[in-house]
PDB file of C-alpha atoms and ligand atoms in Angstrom:
ATOM      1  CA  MET A1211       0.104   0.091  -0.085  1.00 49.00           C
ATOM      2  CA  THR A1212       1.494   3.479  -0.427  1.00 69.00           C
ATOM      3  CA  ASN A1213       0.805   4.364   2.958  1.00 89.00           C
ATOM      4  CA  GLY A1214       3.530   1.749   4.088  1.00 95.00           C
ATOM      5  CA  LEU A1215       0.479   0.043   5.750  1.00 98.00           C
ATOM      6  CA  THR A1216      -0.916  -3.420   5.344  1.00 98.00           C
ATOM      7  CA  ILE A1217      -3.873  -6.041   5.841  1.00 98.00           C
ATOM      8  CA  ARG A1218      -4.005  -9.238   7.478  1.00 98.00           C
ATOM      9  CA  GLU A1219      -7.180 -10.634   7.758  1.00 98.00           C
ATOM     10  CA  ASN A1220      -8.803 -13.618  10.868  1.00 97.00           C
ATOM     11  CA  THR A1221      -5.399 -13.111  12.742  1.00 97.00           C
ATOM     12  CA  PHE A1222      -5.770 -10.350  14.936  1.00 98.00           C
ATOM     13  CA  THR A1223      -6.346 -11.318  18.770  1.00 98.00           C
ATOM     14  CA  ALA A1224      -8.216 -10.039  21.942  1.00 98.00           C
ATOM     15  CA  ALA A1225      -5.403  -8.400  23.268  1.00 98.00           C
ATOM     16  CA  GLU A1226      -4.752  -6.790  20.298  1.00 98.00           C
ATOM     17  CA  PHE A1227      -8.707  -5.739  20.275  1.00 98.00           C
ATOM     18  CA  ILE A1228      -8.508  -4.036  23.627  1.00 98.00           C
ATOM     19  CA  ALA A1229      -5.095  -2.760  22.834  1.00 98.00           C
ATOM     20  CA  LEU A1230      -6.840  -0.836  19.789  1.00 98.00           C
ATOM     21  CA  TRP A1231     -10.504  -0.351  21.947  1.00 98.00           C
ATOM     22  CA  GLU A1232      -8.153   1.951  24.057  1.00 98.00           C
ATOM     23  CA  SER A1233      -6.199   3.555  22.352  1.00 98.00           C
ATOM     24  CA  VAL A1234      -9.469   5.293  21.593  1.00 98.00           C
ATOM     25  CA  TRP A1235     -12.624   4.542  24.052  1.00 97.00           C
ATOM     26  CA  SER A1236     -12.431   3.579  27.527  1.00 98.00           C
ATOM     27  CA  GLY A1237     -14.438   1.294  29.230  1.00 97.00           C
ATOM     28  CA  ALA A1238     -13.138  -2.268  27.069  1.00 98.00           C
ATOM     29  CA  PRO A1239     -15.049  -5.386  27.497  1.00 98.00           C
ATOM     30  CA  ALA A1240     -13.579  -8.372  29.521  1.00 98.00           C
ATOM     31  CA  PHE A1241     -10.722 -10.612  27.354  1.00 98.00           C
ATOM     32  CA  GLU A1242     -12.696 -13.630  27.501  1.00 98.00           C
ATOM     33  CA  GLN A1243     -15.977 -11.743  26.138  1.00 98.00           C
ATOM     34  CA  VAL A1244     -13.376 -10.240  23.563  1.00 98.00           C
ATOM     35  CA  GLU A1245     -11.998 -13.689  22.900  1.00 98.00           C
ATOM     36  CA  LYS A1246     -15.446 -15.500  22.019  1.00 98.00           C
ATOM     37  CA  ALA A1247     -16.518 -12.768  19.952  1.00 98.00           C
ATOM     38  CA  LEU A1248     -13.952 -12.797  17.939  1.00 98.00           C
ATOM     39  CA  ALA A1249     -14.103 -16.500  17.002  1.00 98.00           C
ATOM     40  CA  ASN A1250     -17.430 -16.158  16.499  1.00 98.00           C
ATOM     41  CA  SER A1251     -17.083 -13.011  14.089  1.00 98.00           C
ATOM     42  CA  VAL A1252     -17.655 -14.423  10.552  1.00 98.00           C
ATOM     43  CA  TYR A1253     -14.432 -11.912   9.250  1.00 98.00           C
ATOM     44  CA  ARG A1254     -12.146  -9.484  10.347  1.00 98.00           C
ATOM     45  CA  VAL A1255      -9.004  -7.510   9.226  1.00 98.00           C
ATOM     46  CA  GLY A1256      -6.375  -5.677  10.808  1.00 98.00           C
ATOM     47  CA  ILE A1257      -4.143  -3.253   9.278  1.00 98.00           C
ATOM     48  CA  TYR A1258      -0.468  -3.424  10.183  1.00 98.00           C
ATOM     49  CA  ASP A1259       3.214  -0.901  10.342  1.00 98.00           C
ATOM     50  CA  GLY A1260       5.347  -3.490  10.098  1.00 97.00           C
ATOM     51  CA  GLU A1261       4.688  -6.225  13.129  1.00 96.00           C
ATOM     52  CA  LYS A1262       2.598  -3.398  15.066  1.00 97.00           C
ATOM     53  CA  ILE A1263      -1.536  -3.696  14.665  1.00 98.00           C
ATOM     54  CA  VAL A1264      -2.741  -0.152  13.928  1.00 98.00           C
ATOM     55  CA  GLY A1265      -6.405  -0.985  12.663  1.00 98.00           C
ATOM     56  CA  MET A1266      -8.701  -3.305  12.987  1.00 98.00           C
ATOM     57  CA  ALA A1267     -12.914  -4.262  12.219  1.00 98.00           C
ATOM     58  CA  ARG A1268     -15.275  -6.835  12.214  1.00 98.00           C
ATOM     59  CA  MET A1269     -18.400  -8.581  10.986  1.00 98.00           C
ATOM     60  CA  ILE A1270     -21.117  -9.965  11.971  1.00 98.00           C
ATOM     61  CA  GLY A1271     -23.287 -11.755   9.520  1.00 98.00           C
ATOM     62  CA  ASP A1272     -25.158 -14.799   7.406  1.00 98.00           C
ATOM     63  CA  LEU A1273     -23.076 -14.611   3.644  1.00 98.00           C
ATOM     64  CA  GLY A1274     -26.174 -14.806   2.451  1.00 98.00           C
ATOM     65  CA  LEU A1275     -28.684 -11.463   3.571  1.00 98.00           C
ATOM     66  CA  CYS A1276     -26.894  -9.285   5.952  1.00 98.00           C
ATOM     67  CA  TYR A1277     -23.623  -8.339   7.975  1.00 98.00           C
ATOM     68  CA  TYR A1278     -23.573  -6.009  10.755  1.00 98.00           C
ATOM     69  CA  ILE A1279     -19.718  -4.088  10.873  1.00 98.00           C
ATOM     70  CA  LYS A1280     -18.434  -3.085  14.756  1.00 98.00           C
ATOM     71  CA  ASP A1281     -15.042  -2.471  16.214  1.00 98.00           C
ATOM     72  CA  VAL A1282     -13.383  -0.154  12.854  1.00 98.00           C
ATOM     73  CA  ILE A1283     -10.848   1.991  14.994  1.00 98.00           C
ATOM     74  CA  VAL A1284      -7.444   3.009  13.795  1.00 98.00           C
ATOM     75  CA  ARG A1285      -4.827   4.529  16.183  1.00 98.00           C
ATOM     76  CA  PRO A1286      -5.509   8.326  16.601  1.00 98.00           C
ATOM     77  CA  GLU A1287      -1.486   8.634  15.529  1.00 98.00           C
ATOM     78  CA  TYR A1288      -2.367   6.342  12.458  1.00 98.00           C
ATOM     79  CA  GLN A1289      -6.009   8.242  11.270  1.00 98.00           C
ATOM     80  CA  GLY A1290      -6.226  10.078   8.201  1.00 98.00           C
ATOM     81  CA  CYS A1291      -4.011   8.126   5.990  1.00 96.00           C
ATOM     82  CA  GLY A1292      -5.905   5.674   4.684  1.00 98.00           C
ATOM     83  CA  ALA A1293      -6.322   2.697   6.986  1.00 98.00           C
ATOM     84  CA  GLY A1294      -9.978   3.362   7.356  1.00 98.00           C
ATOM     85  CA  ARG A1295     -10.428   2.983   3.918  1.00 98.00           C
ATOM     86  CA  MET A1296      -8.710  -0.206   3.947  1.00 98.00           C
ATOM     87  CA  LEU A1297     -10.701  -1.647   6.265  1.00 98.00           C
ATOM     88  CA  LEU A1298     -14.042  -0.394   4.956  1.00 98.00           C
ATOM     89  CA  ASP A1299     -12.646  -1.222   1.443  1.00 98.00           C
ATOM     90  CA  ARG A1300     -11.494  -4.998   2.953  1.00 98.00           C
ATOM     91  CA  LEU A1301     -14.917  -5.505   4.656  1.00 98.00           C
ATOM     92  CA  LEU A1302     -17.146  -4.485   1.635  1.00 98.00           C
ATOM     93  CA  THR A1303     -14.998  -7.258  -0.735  1.00 98.00           C
ATOM     94  CA  PHE A1304     -15.148  -9.909   1.547  1.00 98.00           C
ATOM     95  CA  ILE A1305     -19.315  -9.260   0.937  1.00 98.00           C
ATOM     96  CA  ARG A1306     -19.498  -9.456  -2.620  1.00 98.00           C
ATOM     97  CA  LYS A1307     -17.123 -12.356  -3.209  1.00 98.00           C
ATOM     98  CA  ASN A1308     -18.949 -15.078  -0.102  1.00 98.00           C
ATOM     99  CA  GLY A1309     -22.744 -13.775  -1.514  1.00 98.00           C
ATOM    100  CA  VAL A1310     -24.642 -15.652  -3.657  1.00 98.00           C
ATOM    101  CA  PRO A1311     -24.157 -14.142  -6.909  1.00 98.00           C
ATOM    102  CA  GLY A1312     -26.930 -11.717  -8.620  1.00 98.00           C
ATOM    103  CA  THR A1313     -28.559 -10.732  -5.207  1.00 98.00           C
ATOM    104  CA  ASP A1314     -28.291  -7.866  -2.722  1.00 98.00           C
ATOM    105  CA  ILE A1315     -26.860  -8.158   0.893  1.00 98.00           C
ATOM    106  CA  ALA A1316     -27.595  -5.421   3.512  1.00 98.00           C
ATOM    107  CA  ALA A1317     -24.148  -4.267   5.570  1.00 98.00           C
ATOM    108  CA  GLU A1318     -25.318  -1.977   8.940  1.00 98.00           C
ATOM    109  CA  LEU A1319     -23.418  -0.148  11.255  1.00 98.00           C
ATOM    110  CA  CYS A1320     -23.998   2.156  13.932  1.00 97.00           C
ATOM    111  CA  ALA A1321     -22.606   4.905  13.880  1.00 97.00           C
ATOM    112  CA  MET A1322     -22.206   7.955  16.021  1.00 95.00           C
ATOM    113  CA  PRO A1323     -22.639  11.389  14.140  1.00 95.00           C
ATOM    114  CA  ASP A1324     -19.569  12.536  13.856  1.00 97.00           C
ATOM    115  CA  LYS A1325     -18.261   9.791  11.785  1.00 98.00           C
ATOM    116  CA  MET A1326     -21.279   9.269   9.047  1.00 98.00           C
ATOM    117  CA  PRO A1327     -19.422  11.450   6.889  1.00 98.00           C
ATOM    118  CA  PHE A1328     -16.469   8.841   6.270  1.00 98.00           C
ATOM    119  CA  TYR A1329     -19.368   5.871   5.991  1.00 98.00           C
ATOM    120  CA  ALA A1330     -21.332   7.706   3.410  1.00 98.00           C
ATOM    121  CA  LYS A1331     -18.397   7.378   1.423  1.00 98.00           C
ATOM    122  CA  PHE A1332     -18.324   4.045   1.028  1.00 98.00           C
ATOM    123  CA  GLY A1333     -22.564   4.257   0.417  1.00 98.00           C
ATOM    124  CA  PHE A1334     -23.677   4.390   3.619  1.00 98.00           C
ATOM    125  CA  ALA A1335     -26.936   5.685   4.278  1.00 98.00           C
ATOM    126  CA  ALA A1336     -29.755   6.620   7.030  1.00 97.00           C
ATOM    127  CA  ASN A1337     -32.554   5.903   7.009  1.00 94.00           C
ATOM    128  CA  GLU A1338     -35.589   6.363   9.362  1.00 96.00           C
ATOM    129  CA  ALA A1339     -34.804   3.295  11.536  1.00 93.00           C
ATOM    130  CA  GLN A1340     -33.953   3.838  14.985  1.00 93.00           C
ATOM    131  CA  ARG A1341     -31.197   1.414  17.039  1.00 94.00           C
ATOM    132  CA  MET A1342     -33.030  -0.653  19.814  1.00 97.00           C
ATOM    133  CA  ARG A1343     -31.183  -1.967  22.270  1.00 97.00           C
ATOM    134  CA  LEU A1344     -31.091  -4.105  25.419  1.00 97.00           C
ATOM    135  CA  MET A1345     -28.042  -5.153  27.576  1.00 96.00           C
ATOM    136  CA  LEU A1346     -28.389  -8.777  29.344  1.00 96.00           C
ATOM    137  CA  ARG A1347     -26.483 -10.239  32.055  1.00 96.00           C
ATOM    138  CA  ALA A1348     -24.743 -13.354  31.734  1.00 95.00           C
ATOM    139  CA  GLY A1349     -25.062 -16.274  33.706  1.00 94.00           C
ATOM    140  CA  GLU A1350     -27.983 -14.500  35.438  1.00 88.00           C
ATOM    141  CA  GLU A1351     -31.827 -16.356  35.190  1.00 86.00           C
ATOM    142  CA  ALA A1352     -34.111 -14.127  33.527  1.00 80.00           C
TER     143      ALA A1352
HETATM  144  C1  LIG B1880     -13.713   6.539  11.282  1.00 66.24           C
HETATM  145  C2  LIG B1880     -12.050   5.966  12.016  1.00 66.24           C
HETATM  146  C3  LIG B1880     -12.109   4.888  11.817  1.00 66.24           C
HETATM  147  C4  LIG B1880     -12.005   6.602  10.123  1.00 66.24           C
HETATM  148  O1  LIG B1880     -10.502   6.225   9.700  1.00 66.24           O
HETATM  149  P1  LIG B1880      -9.344   7.065   9.408  1.00 66.24           P
HETATM  150  O2  LIG B1880      -8.263   5.959   8.902  1.00 66.24           O
HETATM  151  O3  LIG B1880      -9.084   8.076   9.834  1.00 66.24           O
HETATM  152  O4  LIG B1880      -9.910   7.079   7.937  1.00 66.24           O
HETATM  153  P2  LIG B1880      -9.165   6.930   6.207  1.00 66.24           P
HETATM  154  O5  LIG B1880      -7.693   8.173   6.609  1.00 66.24           O
HETATM  155  O6  LIG B1880      -9.115   5.981   5.654  1.00 66.24           O
HETATM  156  O7  LIG B1880     -10.004   8.178   5.858  1.00 66.24           O
HETATM  157  C5  LIG B1880     -10.877   7.683   4.180  1.00 66.24           C
HETATM  158  C6  LIG B1880     -11.809   9.090   3.875  1.00 66.24           C
HETATM  159  O8  LIG B1880     -12.708   8.909   4.780  1.00 66.24           O
HETATM  160  C7  LIG B1880     -12.390  10.280   5.314  1.00 66.24           C
HETATM  161  N1  LIG B1880     -13.044  10.685   6.738  1.00 66.24           N
HETATM  162  C8  LIG B1880     -12.220  10.420   7.783  1.00 66.24           C
HETATM  163  N2  LIG B1880     -12.952  10.397   9.115  1.00 66.24           N
HETATM  164  C9  LIG B1880     -14.015  11.516   8.519  1.00 66.24           C
HETATM  165  C10 LIG B1880     -14.798  11.469   9.897  1.00 66.24           C
HETATM  166  N3  LIG B1880     -14.830  11.645  10.600  1.00 66.24           N
HETATM  167  N4  LIG B1880     -15.962  12.815   9.120  1.00 66.24           N
HETATM  168  C11 LIG B1880     -15.478  13.318   7.121  1.00 66.24           C
HETATM  169  N5  LIG B1880     -14.720  12.109   6.789  1.00 66.24           N
HETATM  170  C12 LIG B1880     -13.540  11.930   7.172  1.00 66.24           C
HETATM  171  C13 LIG B1880     -11.217  10.953   5.339  1.00 66.24           C
HETATM  172  O9  LIG B1880     -11.164  12.359   4.786  1.00 66.24           O
HETATM  173  C14 LIG B1880     -11.047   9.974   3.992  1.00 66.24           C
HETATM  174  O10 LIG B1880     -11.309  11.062   2.655  1.00 66.24           O
HETATM  175  P3  LIG B1880     -10.766  10.650   0.701  1.00 66.24           P
HETATM  176  O11 LIG B1880     -10.799   9.069   0.415  1.00 66.24           O
HETATM  177  O12 LIG B1880     -12.073  11.387   0.594  1.00 66.24           O
HETATM  178  O13 LIG B1880      -9.467  11.830   1.168  1.00 66.24           O
HETATM  179  C15 LIG B1880     -10.844   6.703  12.623  1.00 66.24           C
HETATM  180  O14 LIG B1880     -11.460   7.628  12.713  1.00 66.24           O
HETATM  181  C16 LIG B1880     -10.876   5.968  13.551  1.00 66.24           C
HETATM  182  O15 LIG B1880     -10.853   5.336  14.506  1.00 66.24           O
HETATM  183  N6  LIG B1880     -11.645   6.695  14.771  1.00 66.24           N
HETATM  184  C17 LIG B1880     -12.150   6.032  16.295  1.00 66.24           C
HETATM  185  C18 LIG B1880     -13.018   4.982  16.426  1.00 66.24           C
HETATM  186  C19 LIG B1880     -14.217   5.548  15.874  1.00 66.24           C
HETATM  187  O16 LIG B1880     -14.931   6.622  16.150  1.00 66.24           O
HETATM  188  N7  LIG B1880     -14.802   4.628  14.417  1.00 66.24           N
HETATM  189  C20 LIG B1880     -15.639   4.707  13.874  1.00 66.24           C
HETATM  190  C21 LIG B1880     -16.985   3.867  15.226  1.00 66.24           C
HETATM  191  S1  LIG B1880     -18.805   4.769  14.573  1.00 66.24           S
END
């Protein structure tokens, strides 16, 4: 790549995930949760400067009808040099390649308002639907 960064598929670890998360947000999830989530993600991609991970994204999905894009993060000191575009290009290529030829597949995500223009560059658009969410505590009876 012209920015000197390289891409690796399905390799980044829970420790790398947490380090990247902590470079931009507080309150990272627990190591065991991340390990389980990565093992059950359909695809994940990391951006590397040499051996150092500087960006990541992952997707959950069914390959046929829909995907949900999660945890798109580029380390602050690497933002603005094309790493985010590398991540999104790779995710969208995976979706096109693995679908049923000739059919439409939905790629969805949740974005803060200041990140919506970034996703709009790849064709994402908001509609009238609102995200609804319920947080549950694992291991507790209903
Ligand atoms: C959002 C994020 C992934 C973008 O990564 P990045 O490496 O800075 O993006 P790129 O340099 O590849 O930019 C790609 C294009 O998007 C544009 N862009 C990037 N962030 C933007 C923003 N917040 N608003 C508008 N445009 C943006 C760039 O100008 C560039 O445009 P161009 O190709 O026309 O020149 C990065 O800012 C980030 O990790 N932020 C913190 C974590 C976060 O909020 N993630 C998103 C969760 S919803």
